[in-house]
Every structure is written in structure tokens, then in C-alpha cells.
Amino acid sequence: EAQVTQNPRYLITVTGKKLTVTCSQNMNHEYMSWYRQDPGLGLRQIYYSMNVEVTDKGDVPEGYKVSRKEKRNFPLILESPSPNQTSLYFCASSLRGGKLFFGSGTQLSVL
Amino acid sequence: GENVEQHPSTLSVQEGDSAVIKCTYSDSASNYFPWYKQELGKRPQLIIDIRSNVGEKKDQRIAVTLNKTAKHFSLHITETQPEDSAVYFCAPIASGAGSYQLTFGKGTKLSVIP
């Protein structure tokens, strides 16, 4: 089944404790991206990648890192999480910027 | 980056009525115009899209119209049903332009009253 797999679904952590949210797709998509969703602000792009080893900043990249070592995986790294990064996160992939396929989301709480 | 505005932010309609949501964008290079639907607690999913060489596209009760000159496109839902209640997002993109920085509209919460 074609899908984007995102883990974990829920994560509670404390300020400053490094964490990684994983994202994997099985559709051989070149394009992958990360978004955060906050009430009243909609979906905001954090980072995107157009292919292996190619990543670019979105609208809200501060405090986040990504890597694209393999085509199927695009992890989101928070090296020192802060409470303002409490949010719902979505990973998505597509063929060259077309229809986006979203993961199931990760609800992150930073205490 | 692209400036995207979506109106209205909330919309309540009676079951069976029509709903229209408008998305205005700033980048004249945009050539792919999708609409996503997000039900409560779920991931966004594409419901309809259109490319810049087409003015209108219809799929049963939903349709999208595009006005490239005025830089806006609209989602039309006819004969609304309670299951249409959700948040809808637009996300115009200049596909193939070499950069896929993507800006979503802030969303429209549609409530269909039975």
C-alpha cells in the first residue's frame, strides 16, 4: 500500500532533550517536506527536500534540522526543543511538487 | 515566498446548500492549484486540483475554478452534506520551477448544519 509513515504519533518531552521524528515513504517520491500545524495559523512549511542530499528551508526552519540521506526517509530533528515547538507535525511527499501525500501526524508537547 | 490568502476563515451552511471558498495567491509562476480537506483529528487529503492550462474541473459535487489573470482559484461544493464538514486548505505551487517552497492558506472551517 502506498503510504507515508510517520512516527511517533504522540511525543511528550522536556525542554532541551534532543528528539527525532521519522518519516518514510514507499512511493519513490523525489519531494518530501515537513509542516507544523497550529490553531489559526494553518500548515506552515519547515523544510523540504527535492532529492537525496538536497534540502531547503521553508517558512519556519528555526530550531529544526533535517537530513535526506536516502530517497525514502526524511527525519525531522529538534536538537534542543523548546515549549514554542509544541505543535502538530506532518510529513508529506509528492512527485515533483504535485499532489501531496501526508503522514498521520505527530503531536509533540515540549514541557 | 508566495503570499496566499484564503476566505472565508469560517463558513456555515445548511445541508443541501452550496459552499464556495476562495484562494488568492501572489506568484504568477504558480501552475498547480490543489485543495486539501482535513477532517477533525486526521491528516489533510487532496480532494481536487487543477493545472494552469485548465479553467475549471469538476468531480461530482466538488469543482475548482481558476482565474490566472486575477490570481485566484475557488473551491465549489454543491448539495453539501454533513460529511463535508472539515477544514479546507489551498496550496498553490510553481511546480517545475526548481523550488518547492510551499505556502498553505490558513484554512476554512466549513460546518454543514443538518
Short mmCIF file of C-alpha atoms in Angstrom, two decimals:
data_model
loop_
_atom_site.label_atom_id
_atom_site.label_comp_id
_atom_site.label_asym_id
_atom_site.label_seq_id
_atom_site.Cartn_x
_atom_site.Cartn_y
_atom_site.Cartn_z
CA GLU A 1 0.00 0.00 0.00
CA ALA A 2 1.33 3.43 -0.98
CA GLN A 3 1.84 5.46 2.14
CA VAL A 4 3.83 7.92 4.20
CA THR A 5 4.74 6.50 7.60
CA GLN A 6 5.44 8.93 10.40
CA ASN A 7 6.50 8.06 13.95
CA PRO A 8 5.75 8.53 16.74
CA ARG A 9 2.08 9.65 16.77
CA TYR A 10 2.43 11.28 20.18
CA LEU A 11 5.52 12.55 21.95
CA ILE A 12 5.95 14.34 25.26
CA THR A 13 9.40 15.60 26.11
CA VAL A 14 11.19 18.22 28.18
CA THR A 15 12.98 21.37 27.11
CA GLY A 16 16.44 20.71 25.68
CA LYS A 17 16.15 16.95 25.18
CA LYS A 18 17.02 16.10 21.58
CA LEU A 19 14.41 14.22 19.61
CA THR A 20 13.83 12.85 16.12
CA VAL A 21 10.55 12.33 14.28
CA THR A 22 10.87 9.80 11.49
CA CYS A 23 9.20 9.92 8.08
CA SER A 24 9.35 7.27 5.39
CA GLN A 25 7.56 6.91 2.03
CA ASN A 26 7.30 3.90 -0.27
CA MET A 27 6.21 5.69 -3.45
CA ASN A 28 9.67 6.62 -4.79
CA HIS A 29 8.78 10.32 -4.47
CA GLU A 30 11.54 12.87 -5.06
CA TYR A 31 9.91 15.59 -2.97
CA MET A 32 9.46 15.38 0.80
CA SER A 33 8.58 18.10 3.28
CA TRP A 34 7.74 18.86 6.91
CA TYR A 35 4.96 21.10 8.25
CA ARG A 36 3.76 22.25 11.61
CA GLN A 37 0.11 22.97 12.25
CA ASP A 38 -1.00 25.42 14.89
CA PRO A 39 -4.53 26.76 15.58
CA GLY A 40 -5.28 29.82 13.49
CA LEU A 41 -2.01 29.56 11.57
CA GLY A 42 -2.75 26.63 9.30
CA LEU A 43 0.06 24.49 7.91
CA ARG A 44 3.49 26.09 7.75
CA GLN A 45 6.39 24.53 5.91
CA ILE A 46 9.51 23.86 7.99
CA TYR A 47 11.89 22.23 5.50
CA TYR A 48 11.63 20.48 2.18
CA SER A 49 13.82 18.26 0.04
CA MET A 50 13.72 17.89 -3.71
CA ASN A 51 16.00 14.85 -3.77
CA VAL A 52 18.72 12.96 -1.88
CA GLU A 53 21.20 15.32 -0.20
CA VAL A 54 19.16 18.37 -1.31
CA THR A 55 17.29 20.25 1.42
CA ASP A 56 15.91 23.80 1.67
CA LYS A 57 14.32 25.97 4.30
CA GLY A 58 10.62 26.60 4.35
CA ASP A 59 8.87 29.44 6.17
CA VAL A 60 9.67 28.39 9.76
CA PRO A 61 13.01 26.49 9.85
CA GLU A 62 14.43 27.92 13.08
CA GLY A 63 15.11 25.27 15.72
CA TYR A 64 14.79 22.34 13.30
CA LYS A 65 17.15 20.19 11.26
CA VAL A 66 16.52 17.63 8.53
CA SER A 67 18.53 15.18 6.51
CA ARG A 68 17.90 13.28 3.27
CA LYS A 69 20.48 10.51 3.05
CA GLU A 70 18.09 8.09 1.34
CA LYS A 71 15.23 8.84 -1.02
CA ARG A 72 12.59 7.19 1.17
CA ASN A 73 13.48 8.78 4.53
CA PHE A 74 13.29 12.39 5.73
CA PRO A 75 13.68 12.68 9.53
CA LEU A 76 12.96 15.89 11.45
CA ILE A 77 15.40 16.65 14.24
CA LEU A 78 14.88 19.01 17.18
CA GLU A 79 18.28 19.28 18.83
CA SER A 80 17.12 21.43 21.74
CA PRO A 81 13.31 21.54 21.83
CA SER A 82 11.55 24.48 23.43
CA PRO A 83 7.91 24.90 24.52
CA ASN A 84 7.12 27.04 21.44
CA GLN A 85 7.76 23.96 19.32
CA THR A 86 4.74 22.25 20.85
CA SER A 87 2.64 21.58 17.78
CA LEU A 88 1.14 19.01 15.42
CA TYR A 89 3.70 17.98 12.80
CA PHE A 90 3.07 16.44 9.39
CA CYS A 91 5.44 14.91 6.90
CA ALA A 92 4.41 14.79 3.24
CA SER A 93 5.78 13.56 -0.07
CA SER A 94 4.95 14.04 -3.73
CA LEU A 95 6.20 13.57 -7.24
CA ARG A 96 7.96 16.84 -8.12
CA GLY A 97 5.66 19.18 -6.22
CA GLY A 98 2.32 17.70 -7.27
CA LYS A 99 -0.30 16.05 -5.09
CA LEU A 100 0.91 15.81 -1.50
CA PHE A 101 0.56 12.56 0.46
CA PHE A 102 0.61 13.24 4.20
CA GLY A 103 1.72 11.10 7.10
CA SER A 104 -0.63 10.56 10.03
CA GLY A 105 0.91 13.36 12.10
CA THR A 106 2.93 13.67 15.30
CA GLN A 107 1.51 15.58 18.26
CA LEU A 108 4.53 16.97 20.12
CA SER A 109 4.41 18.51 23.57
CA VAL A 110 7.54 20.15 24.98
CA LEU A 111 7.32 20.82 28.72
CA GLY B 1 7.76 33.48 -0.75
CA GLU B 2 4.24 33.19 -2.06
CA ASN B 3 1.54 35.21 -0.31
CA VAL B 4 -1.62 33.10 -0.04
CA GLU B 5 -4.92 34.32 1.35
CA GLN B 6 -7.97 32.16 1.84
CA HIS B 7 -11.52 33.39 2.53
CA PRO B 8 -13.67 32.97 4.44
CA SER B 9 -11.97 31.56 7.53
CA THR B 10 -15.24 30.00 8.71
CA LEU B 11 -18.36 29.09 6.79
CA SER B 12 -21.65 27.62 7.99
CA VAL B 13 -24.22 26.34 5.52
CA GLN B 14 -27.43 24.39 5.70
CA GLU B 15 -27.31 20.85 4.40
CA GLY B 16 -28.06 20.87 0.68
CA ASP B 17 -26.80 24.42 0.12
CA SER B 18 -23.64 25.32 -1.79
CA ALA B 19 -20.32 26.48 -0.36
CA VAL B 20 -17.58 28.50 -2.05
CA ILE B 21 -14.07 29.08 -0.72
CA LYS B 22 -11.65 31.43 -2.45
CA CYS B 23 -7.86 31.34 -2.52
CA THR B 24 -5.80 34.31 -3.73
CA TYR B 25 -2.08 33.97 -4.47
CA SER B 26 0.74 36.30 -5.46
CA ASP B 27 3.23 34.26 -7.51
CA SER B 28 2.36 34.47 -11.21
CA ALA B 29 4.57 31.39 -11.82
CA SER B 30 2.14 29.19 -9.87
CA ASN B 31 0.80 26.47 -12.11
CA TYR B 32 -0.65 23.81 -9.81
CA PHE B 33 -3.68 24.58 -7.64
CA PRO B 34 -4.82 21.92 -5.17
CA TRP B 35 -7.43 21.86 -2.42
CA TYR B 36 -6.96 19.68 0.66
CA LYS B 37 -9.60 18.57 3.14
CA GLN B 38 -8.74 17.86 6.76
CA GLU B 39 -11.32 16.17 8.93
CA LEU B 40 -11.04 16.52 12.68
CA GLY B 41 -8.07 14.57 14.03
CA LYS B 42 -6.96 13.36 10.60
CA ARG B 43 -4.33 14.17 8.02
CA PRO B 44 -5.01 16.55 5.10
CA GLN B 45 -6.03 14.78 1.90
CA LEU B 46 -6.27 16.10 -1.64
CA ILE B 47 -9.85 16.40 -2.86
CA ILE B 48 -9.39 18.19 -6.16
CA ASP B 49 -6.69 20.00 -8.11
CA ILE B 50 -6.27 21.93 -11.33
CA ARG B 51 -3.38 22.91 -13.54
CA SER B 52 -2.92 26.29 -15.15
CA ASN B 53 -3.89 25.20 -18.64
CA VAL B 54 -7.44 24.44 -17.48
CA GLY B 55 -10.07 26.90 -16.24
CA GLU B 56 -12.40 24.54 -14.42
CA LYS B 57 -12.51 20.97 -13.21
CA LYS B 58 -15.41 19.08 -11.69
CA ASP B 59 -15.66 15.84 -9.73
CA GLN B 60 -19.23 15.00 -8.72
CA ARG B 61 -20.27 17.60 -6.12
CA ILE B 62 -16.97 19.45 -5.97
CA ALA B 63 -15.39 21.74 -8.53
CA VAL B 64 -12.42 24.08 -8.77
CA THR B 65 -12.27 27.19 -10.94
CA LEU B 66 -9.15 29.14 -11.79
CA ASN B 67 -8.67 32.76 -12.80
CA LYS B 68 -4.97 33.12 -13.61
CA THR B 69 -5.29 36.76 -14.62
CA ALA B 70 -6.71 37.74 -11.25
CA LYS B 71 -4.57 35.12 -9.45
CA HIS B 72 -7.26 33.31 -7.57
CA PHE B 73 -8.92 29.93 -7.59
CA SER B 74 -12.03 28.71 -5.82
CA LEU B 75 -13.45 25.51 -4.38
CA HIS B 76 -17.16 24.92 -5.00
CA ILE B 77 -19.14 22.30 -3.12
CA THR B 78 -22.76 21.75 -4.15
CA GLU B 79 -25.51 19.88 -2.29
CA THR B 80 -23.46 19.95 0.89
CA GLN B 81 -23.70 17.04 3.31
CA PRO B 82 -22.68 16.73 6.99
CA GLU B 83 -19.59 14.72 5.97
CA ASP B 84 -18.34 17.80 4.10
CA SER B 85 -17.75 19.43 7.50
CA ALA B 86 -13.97 19.86 7.74
CA VAL B 87 -11.17 22.37 7.32
CA TYR B 88 -10.18 23.08 3.72
CA PHE B 89 -6.76 24.35 2.63
CA CYS B 90 -5.42 25.71 -0.64
CA ALA B 91 -1.71 25.43 -1.54
CA PRO B 92 -0.77 26.93 -4.92
CA ILE B 93 2.66 25.97 -6.19
CA ALA B 94 5.01 26.74 -9.09
CA SER B 95 5.60 23.08 -9.93
CA GLY B 96 8.72 22.52 -12.03
CA ALA B 97 10.15 25.95 -11.31
CA GLY B 98 13.02 24.43 -9.34
CA SER B 99 11.86 25.49 -5.89
CA TYR B 100 9.06 23.88 -3.94
CA GLN B 101 8.75 26.22 -1.03
CA LEU B 102 5.07 25.80 -0.30
CA THR B 103 2.66 28.18 1.42
CA PHE B 104 -0.77 26.98 2.51
CA GLY B 105 -3.76 29.19 3.00
CA LYS B 106 -4.74 29.46 6.67
CA GLY B 107 -7.75 27.25 6.13
CA THR B 108 -11.53 27.49 6.02
CA LYS B 109 -13.59 25.66 8.61
CA LEU B 110 -16.78 24.51 6.91
CA SER B 111 -19.71 23.45 9.06
CA VAL B 112 -22.71 21.83 7.38
CA ILE B 113 -25.79 22.06 9.55
CA PRO B 114 -28.20 19.12 9.17
#
